[in-house]
XYZ file of C-alpha atoms in Angstrom:
355
model
C 174.958 120.753 74.703
C 175.184 120.668 71.489
C 174.068 117.192 70.054
C 173.656 116.410 65.593
C 170.372 114.235 64.928
C 171.209 111.861 62.223
C 168.000 109.476 60.220
C 168.603 107.345 57.155
C 166.613 104.492 54.859
C 167.758 102.158 58.263
C 169.897 102.201 61.234
C 171.868 99.189 61.820
C 172.381 98.781 65.192
C 175.567 96.697 64.862
C 173.810 93.236 65.616
C 169.701 94.351 64.276
C 168.363 96.387 61.680
C 165.587 99.106 63.237
C 162.907 100.849 62.189
C 163.140 104.108 59.849
C 161.520 106.071 62.078
C 164.116 106.516 64.600
C 166.101 109.272 65.047
C 170.426 108.640 66.372
C 171.824 111.149 68.139
C 175.230 112.451 68.909
C 177.665 115.000 70.785
C 179.767 116.971 68.701
C 182.225 115.040 69.119
C 180.527 111.674 68.030
C 179.360 109.908 70.652
C 175.821 108.202 70.815
C 173.151 110.348 72.714
C 170.494 108.198 72.489
C 168.188 106.396 70.147
C 164.345 108.297 69.867
C 161.128 107.939 67.710
C 161.698 110.652 65.137
C 158.545 112.565 66.489
C 160.696 113.260 70.094
C 164.108 114.011 68.392
C 162.852 117.526 67.217
C 164.147 119.613 63.984
C 167.457 119.651 62.201
C 167.513 116.087 62.000
C 170.160 115.411 58.544
C 168.440 112.420 56.542
C 170.319 110.663 54.530
C 170.044 107.517 52.108
C 171.214 103.645 52.655
C 171.682 102.283 56.116
C 173.566 103.823 58.971
C 175.431 101.793 60.556
C 178.637 101.783 62.797
C 181.807 101.299 61.836
C 183.943 97.972 59.912
C 186.075 95.839 61.946
C 187.930 94.556 59.103
C 189.796 91.466 61.247
C 192.113 90.239 58.475
C 193.675 92.798 56.351
C 197.816 92.665 55.240
C 198.642 95.908 54.982
C 202.519 95.515 53.701
C 200.910 94.198 50.177
C 199.319 96.625 49.536
C 201.515 97.738 46.684
C 200.851 94.853 45.247
C 197.330 95.138 44.706
C 197.145 93.758 40.807
C 200.299 92.519 40.308
C 199.226 88.545 40.714
C 196.556 87.446 37.706
C 193.433 86.348 38.943
C 192.482 81.748 39.561
C 196.101 81.381 39.775
C 195.195 78.844 42.927
C 196.935 79.698 46.118
C 200.552 78.231 45.814
C 200.924 79.934 42.300
C 200.149 82.777 44.674
C 201.975 82.487 47.506
C 204.897 82.091 44.856
C 204.218 85.318 43.340
C 203.895 86.720 46.431
C 207.056 85.579 47.374
C 209.297 86.192 44.116
C 207.384 89.795 43.587
C 206.869 91.633 46.751
C 210.014 93.831 47.059
C 209.695 97.024 46.192
C 211.120 100.440 47.006
C 209.992 101.498 50.368
C 208.832 104.745 49.655
C 206.936 102.384 47.400
C 205.570 100.488 50.189
C 205.014 103.073 51.978
C 202.929 105.220 49.691
C 200.576 102.277 49.461
C 199.849 101.748 52.853
C 198.985 105.368 53.105
C 196.549 105.141 50.669
C 194.773 101.753 51.823
C 194.635 102.884 55.083
C 192.893 106.165 54.021
C 190.759 104.661 51.946
C 189.473 101.953 54.834
C 189.212 104.658 56.907
C 187.165 106.269 53.520
C 185.068 102.850 53.776
C 183.790 103.250 56.948
C 186.060 101.367 58.121
C 187.221 102.157 62.755
C 189.066 99.011 63.181
C 191.490 96.053 61.787
C 193.480 92.964 62.947
C 196.814 93.000 60.551
C 199.310 90.629 59.063
C 203.227 91.971 59.570
C 205.828 90.201 59.500
C 208.192 93.477 59.117
C 207.857 96.838 60.947
C 206.808 98.602 57.165
C 203.456 99.654 58.514
C 204.716 101.242 62.323
C 204.836 104.816 61.035
C 201.170 104.608 59.375
C 199.657 103.066 62.952
C 201.949 105.749 64.637
C 199.358 108.245 63.459
C 196.782 106.899 65.579
C 194.032 106.668 62.308
C 192.178 103.359 63.233
C 192.651 100.761 65.923
C 194.859 98.083 65.397
C 195.686 94.954 66.363
C 198.741 93.517 64.731
C 199.670 89.943 63.977
C 203.047 89.552 64.112
C 203.324 86.803 60.506
C 205.741 83.516 61.247
C 206.733 81.033 58.631
C 209.453 78.439 58.487
C 208.434 74.942 57.220
C 212.203 73.938 57.728
C 212.622 72.830 61.072
C 216.323 74.778 60.387
C 215.478 78.251 59.388
C 212.889 78.436 62.948
C 214.856 79.816 65.410
C 216.218 82.845 63.367
C 212.643 83.351 61.806
C 211.053 83.239 65.624
C 214.313 85.715 66.547
C 213.403 88.192 63.465
C 209.196 87.533 64.729
C 209.920 89.499 68.830
C 212.607 91.906 67.205
C 209.863 92.859 64.632
C 206.958 92.683 67.239
C 209.218 95.240 69.440
C 208.732 97.475 66.616
C 205.197 97.856 67.373
C 204.298 100.395 70.501
C 201.224 100.739 69.813
C 198.048 98.615 69.640
C 198.243 95.079 70.586
C 200.773 92.730 69.035
C 201.062 88.786 68.999
C 203.093 86.495 67.516
C 201.081 84.090 64.585
C 201.818 81.185 63.340
C 200.953 81.959 58.938
C 199.554 78.396 58.477
C 199.504 74.736 58.901
C 201.333 74.494 55.429
C 204.215 76.962 56.628
C 205.262 76.325 59.925
C 207.388 73.264 61.235
C 207.075 71.387 64.157
C 210.198 73.107 65.397
C 208.747 76.119 64.666
C 205.800 75.562 66.587
C 207.460 74.806 69.672
C 208.784 77.863 69.738
C 205.088 80.160 69.149
C 203.863 78.515 71.503
C 203.860 79.337 74.980
C 202.876 82.716 73.147
C 199.286 81.547 73.297
C 198.980 81.063 76.019
C 195.791 83.615 77.548
C 196.919 85.445 74.194
C 194.866 86.187 70.625
C 195.779 84.203 67.830
C 195.082 83.985 63.724
C 196.090 81.586 60.851
C 195.387 81.593 57.415
C 193.051 78.315 57.645
C 191.504 75.645 54.588
C 192.678 77.979 51.475
C 192.936 75.106 48.650
C 191.819 71.321 48.482
C 195.862 71.130 48.492
C 196.151 71.988 52.146
C 194.122 69.105 53.276
C 195.990 66.780 50.809
C 199.901 67.372 52.147
C 197.939 66.826 55.612
C 196.280 63.922 54.352
C 198.846 61.974 52.126
C 201.268 64.341 51.443
C 200.391 64.832 48.403
C 199.318 67.280 46.873
C 199.948 71.483 45.182
C 202.396 72.246 48.306
C 203.873 69.778 47.950
C 205.252 70.728 44.688
C 205.561 74.419 45.509
C 208.179 73.081 47.940
C 209.955 71.794 45.370
C 209.713 74.329 42.914
C 211.538 76.401 46.177
C 214.284 74.056 46.860
C 213.052 73.011 50.150
C 213.245 70.156 51.928
C 209.790 68.397 53.385
C 211.990 64.963 54.408
C 210.586 66.234 58.172
C 207.372 66.334 57.467
C 205.340 62.987 57.538
C 201.818 62.868 57.293
C 198.875 63.175 60.286
C 196.099 61.292 58.326
C 193.375 64.238 59.353
C 192.789 67.689 57.712
C 194.756 70.483 58.221
C 192.660 72.089 60.797
C 192.481 68.983 62.387
C 195.686 68.425 62.688
C 197.142 71.515 63.746
C 193.811 73.412 66.026
C 195.356 71.401 69.377
C 198.653 73.281 69.183
C 196.593 76.355 69.668
C 194.538 74.899 72.724
C 196.200 78.009 75.193
C 194.577 81.016 73.363
C 191.925 83.313 74.368
C 190.431 83.914 71.187
C 191.588 82.252 67.978
C 190.610 83.630 64.112
C 190.687 81.309 61.425
C 190.948 82.873 58.102
C 189.831 81.869 54.463
C 188.173 78.456 55.747
C 187.094 77.738 51.943
C 187.757 74.260 52.214
C 186.237 73.822 55.574
C 184.234 70.879 56.284
C 181.557 69.793 59.076
C 183.699 67.468 61.244
C 186.535 70.346 61.300
C 183.502 72.593 62.249
C 182.330 70.597 65.202
C 186.491 69.753 66.010
C 186.319 73.242 66.923
C 183.249 74.008 69.039
C 184.072 70.943 70.316
C 187.917 72.554 71.701
C 186.811 76.045 72.559
C 184.589 74.601 75.088
C 186.580 72.465 76.567
C 189.566 75.247 76.151
C 187.271 78.239 76.979
C 188.301 79.513 73.919
C 186.703 82.179 71.338
C 187.107 80.433 67.788
C 185.858 83.018 65.186
C 186.199 82.471 61.112
C 186.739 85.212 59.039
C 185.417 85.313 55.535
C 187.332 86.950 52.649
C 185.161 86.335 49.998
C 186.610 88.990 47.494
C 190.283 87.494 47.854
C 188.517 83.577 47.580
C 186.668 84.047 44.147
C 190.331 86.606 42.696
C 192.499 83.539 43.698
C 190.731 80.561 43.296
C 187.096 81.740 42.014
C 185.595 80.132 44.936
C 183.562 81.380 47.669
C 184.019 79.968 51.508
C 180.460 77.553 52.587
C 178.903 80.248 54.088
C 175.784 78.795 54.719
C 177.735 75.589 55.840
C 179.401 77.527 58.766
C 175.915 79.276 59.962
C 174.047 76.295 59.909
C 176.289 75.068 62.338
C 175.807 79.124 64.124
C 179.413 79.649 64.810
C 181.320 83.372 64.756
C 181.835 84.409 61.268
C 183.907 88.038 60.814
C 185.469 89.460 57.526
C 188.027 90.656 56.205
C 189.499 92.321 52.974
C 193.074 89.663 53.105
C 195.011 92.249 50.505
C 193.047 93.089 47.691
C 190.535 94.910 48.882
C 189.544 98.103 51.687
C 186.071 97.994 52.055
C 184.115 95.371 54.731
C 181.455 96.707 52.359
C 181.951 95.122 49.341
C 183.595 92.409 51.313
C 178.942 91.448 52.299
C 178.455 92.597 48.588
C 179.991 89.471 47.613
C 178.747 87.165 49.709
C 174.584 88.644 49.030
C 174.966 88.256 45.729
C 176.361 85.024 45.822
C 174.483 83.537 48.565
C 170.748 83.876 47.771
C 169.781 82.986 51.028
C 170.563 86.600 52.475
C 167.952 88.647 50.107
C 165.070 88.714 53.457
C 165.213 91.469 55.895
C 165.633 89.458 58.980
C 169.054 87.313 56.694
C 170.371 90.319 55.942
C 170.463 91.766 58.878
C 172.546 88.508 60.569
C 175.112 88.916 57.235
C 175.507 93.042 57.797
C 176.311 91.811 61.790
C 179.836 89.960 60.218
C 181.510 93.202 59.865
C 180.550 94.372 63.443
C 182.619 91.884 66.306
C 183.821 92.874 69.421
C 186.965 94.364 68.983
C 187.385 93.955 73.060
C 186.262 89.660 72.726
C 188.015 89.140 69.734
C 191.024 90.799 68.747
C 192.051 90.983 73.101
C 192.215 88.347 75.482
């Protein structure tokens, strides 16, 4: 059997940085055979500058919105950003499909091998069927008006049926966009499954649930959406909706820029009681673009939660997300801390995206 041998300035296993005196040995199809000391590796070693590492997992992506990159100004804040998405996302299928293909190609070039992709429609199906990357399809459902809960749910079922390859699950979009009626329709699909939800991306989300005020109230007024069905809970948005997801096996909370220690402790307690895996997915470049704010990474690490990385709809490189973390958080500039930061890009696919 023929072997390929690789060395680099550093080797990262997915959990730790190793010495630069090691050589990775694979067969010709790329399957890893061994990791040995350089003096035992023999000849024909290919040396690379930088870090030799496994492929990244992009835990949160919007392939279907790839065509909107750069169309919305920076720092609008989330409610205005959402209004822009709703009003400007509709373009020709040809334009959208080309953008999807280009975004996937860029992810591959940037070392991504697996993706958790948000899908509101089936436009990404054909690209995914090519099998270039491993996908979990998070079929997203939203509807703040109770009257549209059933048609939105039925549409999501139809969308999911079109995804023949990869795993597909039904998912609530966000606490501020799913009515109680829609939650009741979705909950039977959570049992022993994998779900994701946009979480606490903007201060207005907590305001809506705590006291019924804030920019999301203004957003729904601008959209002529009645809100009389909603009664504030007096709690943060996460404390209000996480109990609705108790039957899920794995939960991916995305963004978390406004999460508090109370939210984290509550989530940790529910995870223990319900035997769940709860992952906190960060998309720092999207947060900087929309809110000009970083997620509370130091606080999340202090509570030892599972942190993952996503690119959202604005970027295609997990490595660029990790670089933003290092740029905006000085504590990572040690060898050991840097290894922990890189590990955020390597969640276990089976553990996080399968039941």
